[in-house]
Amino acid sequence: MTDLTYAQIDETVLNTLERPRPRYWVFVALMLCGVLLGAGAWAYQIFVGIGVGGQDIPVAWGTYLINFVFWVGIAHSGTLISAILHLFRAGWRNPIARAAETMTVFAVCCAGLFPFIHLGRAWQVYFMLPLPNQRLLWPNFLSPLMFDVVAISTYLTVSSLFWYTGLVPDLAVVRDRSTGLRHKIFRVLSLGWSGAHHQWLNYSRGYLFFAALATPLVISVHSVVSWDFALGVVPGWHTTIFAPYFVAGAIHSGLAMVLTLMIPLRRIFRYEAIITLNVLENVAKTMILTGLIVGLAYGTEYFIAWYSHNAVEWESFRWRAMGEYAYGLYFMILCNVLIPSLFLLKAVRRSVPWLFAISLAVNFGMWWERFVIIVGGVAHDFAPHAWGLYAPSLVEYCIMVGSFSLFFFLFLLFCKHMPSVSMTEMKETAHHAG
Amino acid sequence: MPAETCIMGLFKDDGKAAKVILDLPAAGFSFRRAHSPIPSHRILEALKLRKGRVGWFTLTGGIIGFFAGFALAIFTSVQWNLIVSGKPIVSLIPFFIVGFEFTILFSVFGNVIGLLVCSRLPDYGGLESYDPRCSGEHFGVLAACEAGREGELMDFFQKKGGEVKVFA
Amino acid sequence: MNTTMPPVQPGRNAAPQRSLFTLGAVLAAAGLAAFLAGLLGPHPQRAWQAFLINFLLWSAMAQGAVLFSAVTHTVKARWTGPLSGLAGAFAGFFPVSLACFLILLIGKNHLFPWLHEDLHGKEIWLNIPFLFTRDGIGFLILYGTGWAYLSQDLKLKFGTSAAGGGLRRMLAGRIPQSDTDIQRVQRRKNLWGGLYCFAFALVLSLIGFDLVMSMDPHWVSTLFGAYHFVKAFYVGLGALIILAAIVHLRRGRSAGIAAAHFHDVGKLFFAFCLLWADFFYVQLTVIWYGNIPEETSYVILRTVTPPWDALAWVVFIVCFIIPFVVLINRRIKTMPGAMIALCSIVILGIWLEHLLLLGPALNHAAAELPLGVTDGLVFVGFLGLMVLALAYTLKTFPEFLPPGGEAPR
């Protein structure tokens, strides 16, 4: 599948770990500023109260939930690429598997912050641990929010362990090629991995099981997240299609983020021979499928809203298309369904600028999809006198900027200090050594 | 004078390394370990190894997790013992979600423990007789010979097309 | 990229034998007799119910099996080997399915409960002319794209001379001679394959809504359409595995279906077992949790009310628990005999699942399950029709069979 030699693979990837230029530190500092901005806004919210956010009756769930779902969604396609495609023996995933899995771990970290942020009285988060308090009150596992706690913690733990396990052979490569402090650090991190036959025998099997176990998580975790909404009775939320619809949407937005990250990465790190245009094209082709699924879901929701002849349901969907937030619906349809359908044209799939632009559009559209669903559902539900609107406050914008900055901050640090392409998996696809 | 010396032959092709492994016993040397940068089917076949035992750890973890998840949800629900939202105190349909996630989580814990135990990781001691080239592009075969036969073993490796490294 | 495909030389004795046609005809006749007897008896509605259930089930098998060929071609999967060809043979059932759909018109008064209800405005969607027109067009599009895809596939497999009778000549059209011709056929194959997949999702969703969900006209589940097409792929894979196993057992190693093929398709079958169960659970959880009477009445009737509750458990165990437990074992997937048994059980389970969904709507206040000898014979009759369709297709187009020159045992 590739004509690279083992030595070339090692060299290309290890070169990325060289001392970074000043420009790199400027970007890291910029992202750090964003993180501090978000942290500051959150600290302000903890001291002053959750009311500094824009959420109120009737829209009690705003950008904190939108961003939560957004980040969990992005995490899922990393696992799709690294775990599910491994099970399907799709070799084209090897160049991007490492970066995708890293994206998953950092995205889940960002996502996991949001329920915490949204809690307001953050110091009470320990209520969610299964420990009785002074009145012997235990968490209620009948609640979808507790399903979330279990599912997201599981996903974070499993993804981190999967990511680290995949890294171990590569950490050994870095250990063997470095000196001084870096050598000492990677010697510890690589757990003494020597590529011995008994290590590989068990490693391959263990990795296969990891992939097989991470796969049901892709479906179940985002289904659980969708049930935060679907298990309620709010019109526009209470619908059986949510679980697969959210999973497909999550993969759609995650693949877009993969493209958004990989395209600059391959340019800056000169990975063009490793992350080839074929790989990017395959990501685009998968997005055709997810885009169509998402489009089918949009259409089906509207059809059933009409078919059900339920006045409340129909009003909710009529308002979605013609009410105050109608532009969100049109962003959503345009960016998630219509624009990615351009990938049906081979010329668009194989053009890096188009790939990058469309990936940004899909990220934008998928954020708006969560807005339309979350805000649109509660803003306009059963009782007309209770209808209301919502706009995020400055604190929320700062926290949102903080979350994006945190993600890119962590990813930037990762790229320069850890191998961002799996040398081991690339060698497995290479034809020959030497 | 140590009783035996370990010498590693380094090959750039796993087929050659696999052949060396098969030929070692006939030449009177004993095989110690094979190192490779990637999992090599040829080497593993030459060694006639059985499947790894990691799966049993994973399965055990999964079974524990399945029951733990349901137990946690049922126990916490029964403590409060009040009907909430009209749902039965012990409702299996939603508790299945908790059970499912715990099954996966504990399977993964079992998997990690199994991986560490079966691969005998962390193993910093094993790096004593290891050549860093084995994580790059070389496949290393570590063999032991009696004192005095080092030259023979080095020749053996070099004739098969490999480079040589001697460990004390 | 290799653009020239060597012509497929099917073994001379590979074609289905006459005994298969006889078997199919006998089974179909038995089914027809039972159906007619039911129609002329005191409860024609039961006969129509059996007809509808089997029409949906066997059409789904054919549609799902052909989808396997189209999807694996579209994603350029390389593991399928001779399985893709065999999957295409199921298209022979498409005309049968279309005919059966039109026959439903005759039984409309016994089949559609909403004809006798006040639909409060839904009549513009649920009325016989519109329903049959849109579903008929849907089937035509689905079967048309499927056949277009397969005919391109056949063109690539034909030898340089289109030997054979008029049907082969007519359907296969011009054989590609030059490289550019071949490339054009391949491009068309890609296009029709993709369109079939797209049509599959849309048309089967529509059928799920129109012919199953609407039987309870005041109940909705948004996922129901998707649930129907996932179910179709599940039983389609089951039917494909049974056919592949039979071909393998008859022709032995010359069939070219290796253990690895059975293992991979068995894994896919397992995955769709899980997906089917997931789509079932997802609907159940949302409806159970929301506890809204408009939605729960449907589920309560089918899962906790006798006589349907026992059937619900049977369906769950047969369609999920049994395949899950059995298929965890790696080796079973490579044993064709075991897979025939397992897939047959699953197909029977999905047949019962159709009864579970449709039965309560078509038999109000049933005291016992509307399941009897007639229903079983109608199932057998449709099995006979499927056997006939497959035998005829494989005889007319042996290119669907795996290539092999040896005589079967």
PDB file of N, CA and C in Angstrom, chain A residues 309-385:
ATOM      1  N   HIS A 309     -49.791  13.857  13.231  1.00  0.00           N
ATOM      2  CA  HIS A 309     -50.962  14.722  13.437  1.00  0.00           C
ATOM      3  C   HIS A 309     -51.085  15.160  14.884  1.00  0.00           C
ATOM      4  N   ASN A 310     -49.927  15.280  15.533  1.00  0.00           N
ATOM      5  CA  ASN A 310     -49.899  15.766  16.906  1.00  0.00           C
ATOM      6  C   ASN A 310     -49.637  17.268  16.815  1.00  0.00           C
ATOM      7  N   ALA A 311     -50.586  18.054  17.285  1.00  0.00           N
ATOM      8  CA  ALA A 311     -50.504  19.506  17.080  1.00  0.00           C
ATOM      9  C   ALA A 311     -49.241  20.104  17.676  1.00  0.00           C
ATOM     10  N   VAL A 312     -48.865  19.616  18.853  1.00  0.00           N
ATOM     11  CA  VAL A 312     -47.691  20.195  19.523  1.00  0.00           C
ATOM     12  C   VAL A 312     -46.423  19.860  18.741  1.00  0.00           C
ATOM     13  N   GLU A 313     -46.314  18.595  18.348  1.00  0.00           N
ATOM     14  CA  GLU A 313     -45.140  18.153  17.593  1.00  0.00           C
ATOM     15  C   GLU A 313     -45.014  18.956  16.300  1.00  0.00           C
ATOM     16  N   TRP A 314     -46.116  19.104  15.600  1.00  0.00           N
ATOM     17  CA  TRP A 314     -46.085  19.799  14.326  1.00  0.00           C
ATOM     18  C   TRP A 314     -45.722  21.257  14.510  1.00  0.00           C
ATOM     19  N   GLU A 315     -46.263  21.880  15.577  1.00  0.00           N
ATOM     20  CA  GLU A 315     -45.940  23.277  15.813  1.00  0.00           C
ATOM     21  C   GLU A 315     -44.447  23.439  16.084  1.00  0.00           C
ATOM     22  N   SER A 316     -43.904  22.493  16.863  1.00  0.00           N
ATOM     23  CA  SER A 316     -42.475  22.568  17.162  1.00  0.00           C
ATOM     24  C   SER A 316     -41.649  22.543  15.881  1.00  0.00           C
ATOM     25  N   PHE A 317     -42.029  21.681  14.940  1.00  0.00           N
ATOM     26  CA  PHE A 317     -41.257  21.584  13.706  1.00  0.00           C
ATOM     27  C   PHE A 317     -41.548  22.729  12.750  1.00  0.00           C
ATOM     28  N   ARG A 318     -42.775  23.254  12.781  1.00  0.00           N
ATOM     29  CA  ARG A 318     -43.099  24.399  11.932  1.00  0.00           C
ATOM     30  C   ARG A 318     -42.259  25.598  12.382  1.00  0.00           C
ATOM     31  N   TRP A 319     -42.192  25.776  13.706  1.00  0.00           N
ATOM     32  CA  TRP A 319     -41.445  26.908  14.236  1.00  0.00           C
ATOM     33  C   TRP A 319     -39.956  26.751  13.950  1.00  0.00           C
ATOM     34  N   ARG A 320     -39.498  25.487  13.982  1.00  0.00           N
ATOM     35  CA  ARG A 320     -38.090  25.234  13.699  1.00  0.00           C
ATOM     36  C   ARG A 320     -37.719  25.767  12.315  1.00  0.00           C
ATOM     37  N   ALA A 321     -38.641  25.655  11.363  1.00  0.00           N
ATOM     38  CA  ALA A 321     -38.351  26.103   9.997  1.00  0.00           C
ATOM     39  C   ALA A 321     -38.694  27.555   9.774  1.00  0.00           C
ATOM     40  N   MET A 322     -39.605  28.112  10.611  1.00  0.00           N
ATOM     41  CA  MET A 322     -40.074  29.459  10.291  1.00  0.00           C
ATOM     42  C   MET A 322     -39.994  30.420  11.464  1.00  0.00           C
ATOM     43  N   GLY A 323     -39.456  29.969  12.589  1.00  0.00           N
ATOM     44  CA  GLY A 323     -39.457  30.818  13.782  1.00  0.00           C
ATOM     45  C   GLY A 323     -38.164  31.609  13.916  1.00  0.00           C
ATOM     46  N   GLU A 324     -37.940  32.073  15.141  1.00  0.00           N
ATOM     47  CA  GLU A 324     -36.822  32.987  15.380  1.00  0.00           C
ATOM     48  C   GLU A 324     -35.464  32.359  15.125  1.00  0.00           C
ATOM     49  N   TYR A 325     -35.354  31.021  15.265  1.00  0.00           N
ATOM     50  CA  TYR A 325     -34.048  30.387  15.055  1.00  0.00           C
ATOM     51  C   TYR A 325     -34.001  29.612  13.742  1.00  0.00           C
ATOM     52  N   ALA A 326     -34.854  30.001  12.811  1.00  0.00           N
ATOM     53  CA  ALA A 326     -34.930  29.250  11.554  1.00  0.00           C
ATOM     54  C   ALA A 326     -33.588  29.220  10.842  1.00  0.00           C
ATOM     55  N   TYR A 327     -32.796  30.297  10.990  1.00  0.00           N
ATOM     56  CA  TYR A 327     -31.503  30.312  10.278  1.00  0.00           C
ATOM     57  C   TYR A 327     -30.643  29.124  10.717  1.00  0.00           C
ATOM     58  N   GLY A 328     -30.804  28.708  11.994  1.00  0.00           N
ATOM     59  CA  GLY A 328     -30.047  27.545  12.466  1.00  0.00           C
ATOM     60  C   GLY A 328     -30.375  26.305  11.666  1.00  0.00           C
ATOM     61  N   LEU A 329     -31.675  26.105  11.383  1.00  0.00           N
ATOM     62  CA  LEU A 329     -32.083  24.945  10.601  1.00  0.00           C
ATOM     63  C   LEU A 329     -31.470  24.997   9.216  1.00  0.00           C
ATOM     64  N   TYR A 330     -31.454  26.174   8.621  1.00  0.00           N
ATOM     65  CA  TYR A 330     -30.933  26.262   7.255  1.00  0.00           C
ATOM     66  C   TYR A 330     -29.420  26.094   7.229  1.00  0.00           C
ATOM     67  N   PHE A 331     -28.706  26.616   8.248  1.00  0.00           N
ATOM     68  CA  PHE A 331     -27.265  26.335   8.354  1.00  0.00           C
ATOM     69  C   PHE A 331     -27.062  24.830   8.404  1.00  0.00           C
ATOM     70  N   MET A 332     -27.884  24.203   9.244  1.00  0.00           N
ATOM     71  CA  MET A 332     -27.752  22.779   9.502  1.00  0.00           C
ATOM     72  C   MET A 332     -27.919  21.977   8.214  1.00  0.00           C
ATOM     73  N   ILE A 333     -28.988  22.263   7.465  1.00  0.00           N
ATOM     74  CA  ILE A 333     -29.247  21.501   6.248  1.00  0.00           C
ATOM     75  C   ILE A 333     -28.185  21.806   5.199  1.00  0.00           C
ATOM     76  N   LEU A 334     -27.857  23.078   5.064  1.00  0.00           N
ATOM     77  CA  LEU A 334     -26.881  23.467   4.052  1.00  0.00           C
ATOM     78  C   LEU A 334     -25.523  22.845   4.349  1.00  0.00           C
ATOM     79  N   CYS A 335     -25.053  23.019   5.586  1.00  0.00           N
ATOM     80  CA  CYS A 335     -23.677  22.623   5.892  1.00  0.00           C
ATOM     81  C   CYS A 335     -23.511  21.133   6.142  1.00  0.00           C
ATOM     82  N   ASN A 336     -24.572  20.461   6.636  1.00  0.00           N
ATOM     83  CA  ASN A 336     -24.399  19.052   6.969  1.00  0.00           C
ATOM     84  C   ASN A 336     -24.795  18.115   5.848  1.00  0.00           C
ATOM     85  N   VAL A 337     -25.716  18.538   5.004  1.00  0.00           N
ATOM     86  CA  VAL A 337     -26.218  17.637   3.972  1.00  0.00           C
ATOM     87  C   VAL A 337     -25.830  18.097   2.569  1.00  0.00           C
ATOM     88  N   LEU A 338     -26.121  19.385   2.260  1.00  0.00           N
ATOM     89  CA  LEU A 338     -25.919  19.828   0.885  1.00  0.00           C
ATOM     90  C   LEU A 338     -24.442  20.008   0.556  1.00  0.00           C
ATOM     91  N   ILE A 339     -23.722  20.729   1.404  1.00  0.00           N
ATOM     92  CA  ILE A 339     -22.317  20.978   1.081  1.00  0.00           C
ATOM     93  C   ILE A 339     -21.502  19.693   1.036  1.00  0.00           C
ATOM     94  N   PRO A 340     -21.608  18.777   2.017  1.00  0.00           N
ATOM     95  CA  PRO A 340     -20.815  17.546   1.905  1.00  0.00           C
ATOM     96  C   PRO A 340     -21.198  16.679   0.714  1.00  0.00           C
ATOM     97  N   SER A 341     -22.392  16.898   0.138  1.00  0.00           N
ATOM     98  CA  SER A 341     -22.729  16.101  -1.038  1.00  0.00           C
ATOM     99  C   SER A 341     -21.850  16.470  -2.214  1.00  0.00           C
ATOM    100  N   LEU A 342     -21.129  17.602  -2.115  1.00  0.00           N
ATOM    101  CA  LEU A 342     -20.155  17.937  -3.153  1.00  0.00           C
ATOM    102  C   LEU A 342     -19.061  16.884  -3.218  1.00  0.00           C
ATOM    103  N   PHE A 343     -18.887  16.129  -2.128  1.00  0.00           N
ATOM    104  CA  PHE A 343     -17.870  15.078  -2.126  1.00  0.00           C
ATOM    105  C   PHE A 343     -18.187  13.971  -3.124  1.00  0.00           C
ATOM    106  N   LEU A 344     -19.411  13.964  -3.669  1.00  0.00           N
ATOM    107  CA  LEU A 344     -19.727  12.984  -4.700  1.00  0.00           C
ATOM    108  C   LEU A 344     -18.870  13.224  -5.946  1.00  0.00           C
ATOM    109  N   LEU A 345     -18.371  14.464  -6.084  1.00  0.00           N
ATOM    110  CA  LEU A 345     -17.523  14.768  -7.236  1.00  0.00           C
ATOM    111  C   LEU A 345     -16.083  14.443  -6.881  1.00  0.00           C
ATOM    112  N   LYS A 346     -15.452  13.617  -7.712  1.00  0.00           N
ATOM    113  CA  LYS A 346     -14.095  13.182  -7.407  1.00  0.00           C
ATOM    114  C   LYS A 346     -13.137  14.369  -7.290  1.00  0.00           C
ATOM    115  N   ALA A 347     -13.329  15.362  -8.161  1.00  0.00           N
ATOM    116  CA  ALA A 347     -12.408  16.497  -8.146  1.00  0.00           C
ATOM    117  C   ALA A 347     -12.436  17.217  -6.804  1.00  0.00           C
ATOM    118  N   VAL A 348     -13.624  17.272  -6.205  1.00  0.00           N
ATOM    119  CA  VAL A 348     -13.743  17.952  -4.914  1.00  0.00           C
ATOM    120  C   VAL A 348     -13.103  17.103  -3.818  1.00  0.00           C
ATOM    121  N   ARG A 349     -13.310  15.776  -3.918  1.00  0.00           N
ATOM    122  CA  ARG A 349     -12.763  14.883  -2.890  1.00  0.00           C
ATOM    123  C   ARG A 349     -11.246  14.924  -2.861  1.00  0.00           C
ATOM    124  N   ARG A 350     -10.645  15.179  -4.011  1.00  0.00           N
ATOM    125  CA  ARG A 350      -9.196  15.098  -4.085  1.00  0.00           C
ATOM    126  C   ARG A 350      -8.527  16.466  -4.073  1.00  0.00           C
ATOM    127  N   SER A 351      -9.287  17.487  -3.724  1.00  0.00           N
ATOM    128  CA  SER A 351      -8.697  18.806  -3.679  1.00  0.00           C
ATOM    129  C   SER A 351      -8.576  19.227  -2.220  1.00  0.00           C
ATOM    130  N   VAL A 352      -7.326  19.422  -1.779  1.00  0.00           N
ATOM    131  CA  VAL A 352      -7.108  19.702  -0.365  1.00  0.00           C
ATOM    132  C   VAL A 352      -7.822  20.975   0.103  1.00  0.00           C
ATOM    133  N   PRO A 353      -7.789  22.074  -0.651  1.00  0.00           N
ATOM    134  CA  PRO A 353      -8.518  23.262  -0.189  1.00  0.00           C
ATOM    135  C   PRO A 353     -10.015  23.000  -0.020  1.00  0.00           C
ATOM    136  N   TRP A 354     -10.611  22.261  -0.973  1.00  0.00           N
ATOM    137  CA  TRP A 354     -12.035  21.955  -0.851  1.00  0.00           C
ATOM    138  C   TRP A 354     -12.300  21.074   0.375  1.00  0.00           C
ATOM    139  N   LEU A 355     -11.437  20.073   0.574  1.00  0.00           N
ATOM    140  CA  LEU A 355     -11.609  19.184   1.727  1.00  0.00           C
ATOM    141  C   LEU A 355     -11.605  20.002   3.010  1.00  0.00           C
ATOM    142  N   PHE A 356     -10.649  20.931   3.113  1.00  0.00           N
ATOM    143  CA  PHE A 356     -10.528  21.724   4.322  1.00  0.00           C
ATOM    144  C   PHE A 356     -11.749  22.627   4.498  1.00  0.00           C
ATOM    145  N   ALA A 357     -12.147  23.299   3.416  1.00  0.00           N
ATOM    146  CA  ALA A 357     -13.273  24.225   3.519  1.00  0.00           C
ATOM    147  C   ALA A 357     -14.556  23.492   3.897  1.00  0.00           C
ATOM    148  N   ILE A 358     -14.800  22.343   3.249  1.00  0.00           N
ATOM    149  CA  ILE A 358     -16.027  21.603   3.549  1.00  0.00           C
ATOM    150  C   ILE A 358     -15.987  21.077   4.983  1.00  0.00           C
ATOM    151  N   SER A 359     -14.802  20.675   5.458  1.00  0.00           N
ATOM    152  CA  SER A 359     -14.728  20.184   6.834  1.00  0.00           C
ATOM    153  C   SER A 359     -15.088  21.293   7.819  1.00  0.00           C
ATOM    154  N   LEU A 360     -14.649  22.504   7.531  1.00  0.00           N
ATOM    155  CA  LEU A 360     -15.019  23.613   8.416  1.00  0.00           C
ATOM    156  C   LEU A 360     -16.524  23.857   8.374  1.00  0.00           C
ATOM    157  N   ALA A 361     -17.084  23.771   7.172  1.00  0.00           N
ATOM    158  CA  ALA A 361     -18.534  23.985   7.047  1.00  0.00           C
ATOM    159  C   ALA A 361     -19.298  22.939   7.845  1.00  0.00           C
ATOM    160  N   VAL A 362     -18.864  21.690   7.784  1.00  0.00           N
ATOM    161  CA  VAL A 362     -19.578  20.642   8.501  1.00  0.00           C
ATOM    162  C   VAL A 362     -19.452  20.845  10.013  1.00  0.00           C
ATOM    163  N   ASN A 363     -18.273  21.222  10.473  1.00  0.00           N
ATOM    164  CA  ASN A 363     -18.124  21.503  11.911  1.00  0.00           C
ATOM    165  C   ASN A 363     -19.099  22.583  12.347  1.00  0.00           C
ATOM    166  N   PHE A 364     -19.170  23.639  11.533  1.00  0.00           N
ATOM    167  CA  PHE A 364     -20.078  24.755  11.816  1.00  0.00           C
ATOM    168  C   PHE A 364     -21.529  24.265  11.829  1.00  0.00           C
ATOM    169  N   GLY A 365     -21.879  23.506  10.783  1.00  0.00           N
ATOM    170  CA  GLY A 365     -23.256  23.027  10.673  1.00  0.00           C
ATOM    171  C   GLY A 365     -23.639  22.092  11.796  1.00  0.00           C
ATOM    172  N   MET A 366     -22.726  21.217  12.210  1.00  0.00           N
ATOM    173  CA  MET A 366     -23.063  20.271  13.259  1.00  0.00           C
ATOM    174  C   MET A 366     -23.229  20.983  14.601  1.00  0.00           C
ATOM    175  N   TRP A 367     -22.476  22.057  14.820  1.00  0.00           N
ATOM    176  CA  TRP A 367     -22.707  22.821  16.050  1.00  0.00           C
ATOM    177  C   TRP A 367     -24.114  23.394  16.022  1.00  0.00           C
ATOM    178  N   TRP A 368     -24.514  23.938  14.867  1.00  0.00           N
ATOM    179  CA  TRP A 368     -25.851  24.506  14.755  1.00  0.00           C
ATOM    180  C   TRP A 368     -26.931  23.448  14.867  1.00  0.00           C
ATOM    181  N   GLU A 369     -26.647  22.220  14.428  1.00  0.00           N
ATOM    182  CA  GLU A 369     -27.649  21.164  14.584  1.00  0.00           C
ATOM    183  C   GLU A 369     -27.948  20.960  16.052  1.00  0.00           C
ATOM    184  N   ARG A 370     -26.912  20.938  16.876  1.00  0.00           N
ATOM    185  CA  ARG A 370     -27.153  20.731  18.305  1.00  0.00           C
ATOM    186  C   ARG A 370     -27.912  21.932  18.880  1.00  0.00           C
ATOM    187  N   PHE A 371     -27.607  23.141  18.393  1.00  0.00           N
ATOM    188  CA  PHE A 371     -28.340  24.318  18.837  1.00  0.00           C
ATOM    189  C   PHE A 371     -29.819  24.180  18.491  1.00  0.00           C
ATOM    190  N   VAL A 372     -30.073  23.830  17.237  1.00  0.00           N
ATOM    191  CA  VAL A 372     -31.476  23.736  16.796  1.00  0.00           C
ATOM    192  C   VAL A 372     -32.229  22.713  17.633  1.00  0.00           C
ATOM    193  N   ILE A 373     -31.579  21.572  17.898  1.00  0.00           N
ATOM    194  CA  ILE A 373     -32.268  20.538  18.662  1.00  0.00           C
ATOM    195  C   ILE A 373     -32.440  20.953  20.116  1.00  0.00           C
ATOM    196  N   ILE A 374     -31.326  21.333  20.758  1.00  0.00           N
ATOM    197  CA  ILE A 374     -31.361  21.560  22.200  1.00  0.00           C
ATOM    198  C   ILE A 374     -32.140  22.818  22.538  1.00  0.00           C
ATOM    199  N   VAL A 375     -31.758  23.926  21.948  1.00  0.00           N
ATOM    200  CA  VAL A 375     -32.440  25.176  22.271  1.00  0.00           C
ATOM    201  C   VAL A 375     -33.832  25.170  21.654  1.00  0.00           C
ATOM    202  N   GLY A 376     -33.921  24.716  20.415  1.00  0.00           N
ATOM    203  CA  GLY A 376     -35.209  24.751  19.726  1.00  0.00           C
ATOM    204  C   GLY A 376     -36.264  23.888  20.373  1.00  0.00           C
ATOM    205  N   GLY A 377     -35.830  22.791  20.990  1.00  0.00           N
ATOM    206  CA  GLY A 377     -36.808  21.912  21.616  1.00  0.00           C
ATOM    207  C   GLY A 377     -37.510  22.585  22.777  1.00  0.00           C
ATOM    208  N   VAL A 378     -36.723  23.079  23.725  1.00  0.00           N
ATOM    209  CA  VAL A 378     -37.330  23.651  24.928  1.00  0.00           C
ATOM    210  C   VAL A 378     -37.851  25.060  24.734  1.00  0.00           C
ATOM    211  N   ALA A 379     -37.354  25.771  23.730  1.00  0.00           N
ATOM    212  CA  ALA A 379     -37.812  27.154  23.577  1.00  0.00           C
ATOM    213  C   ALA A 379     -39.282  27.215  23.177  1.00  0.00           C
ATOM    214  N   HIS A 380     -39.766  26.144  22.572  1.00  0.00           N
ATOM    215  CA  HIS A 380     -41.085  26.229  21.919  1.00  0.00           C
ATOM    216  C   HIS A 380     -41.828  24.934  22.126  1.00  0.00           C
ATOM    217  N   ASP A 381     -42.086  24.585  23.392  1.00  0.00           N
ATOM    218  CA  ASP A 381     -42.700  23.270  23.595  1.00  0.00           C
ATOM    219  C   ASP A 381     -44.203  23.389  23.833  1.00  0.00           C
ATOM    220  N   PHE A 382     -44.727  22.826  24.910  1.00  0.00           N
ATOM    221  CA  PHE A 382     -46.166  22.609  24.998  1.00  0.00           C
ATOM    222  C   PHE A 382     -46.999  23.877  25.121  1.00  0.00           C
ATOM    223  N   ALA A 383     -46.681  24.702  26.121  1.00  0.00           N
ATOM    224  CA  ALA A 383     -47.622  25.777  26.453  1.00  0.00           C
ATOM    225  C   ALA A 383     -47.176  27.084  25.818  1.00  0.00           C
ATOM    226  N   PRO A 384     -47.983  27.673  24.942  1.00  0.00           N
ATOM    227  CA  PRO A 384     -47.562  28.908  24.262  1.00  0.00           C
ATOM    228  C   PRO A 384     -47.155  30.026  25.208  1.00  0.00           C
ATOM    229  N   HIS A 385     -47.776  30.094  26.359  1.00  0.00           N
ATOM    230  CA  HIS A 385     -47.396  31.206  27.255  1.00  0.00           C
ATOM    231  C   HIS A 385     -45.988  30.997  27.816  1.00  0.00           C
TER     232      HIS A 385
END
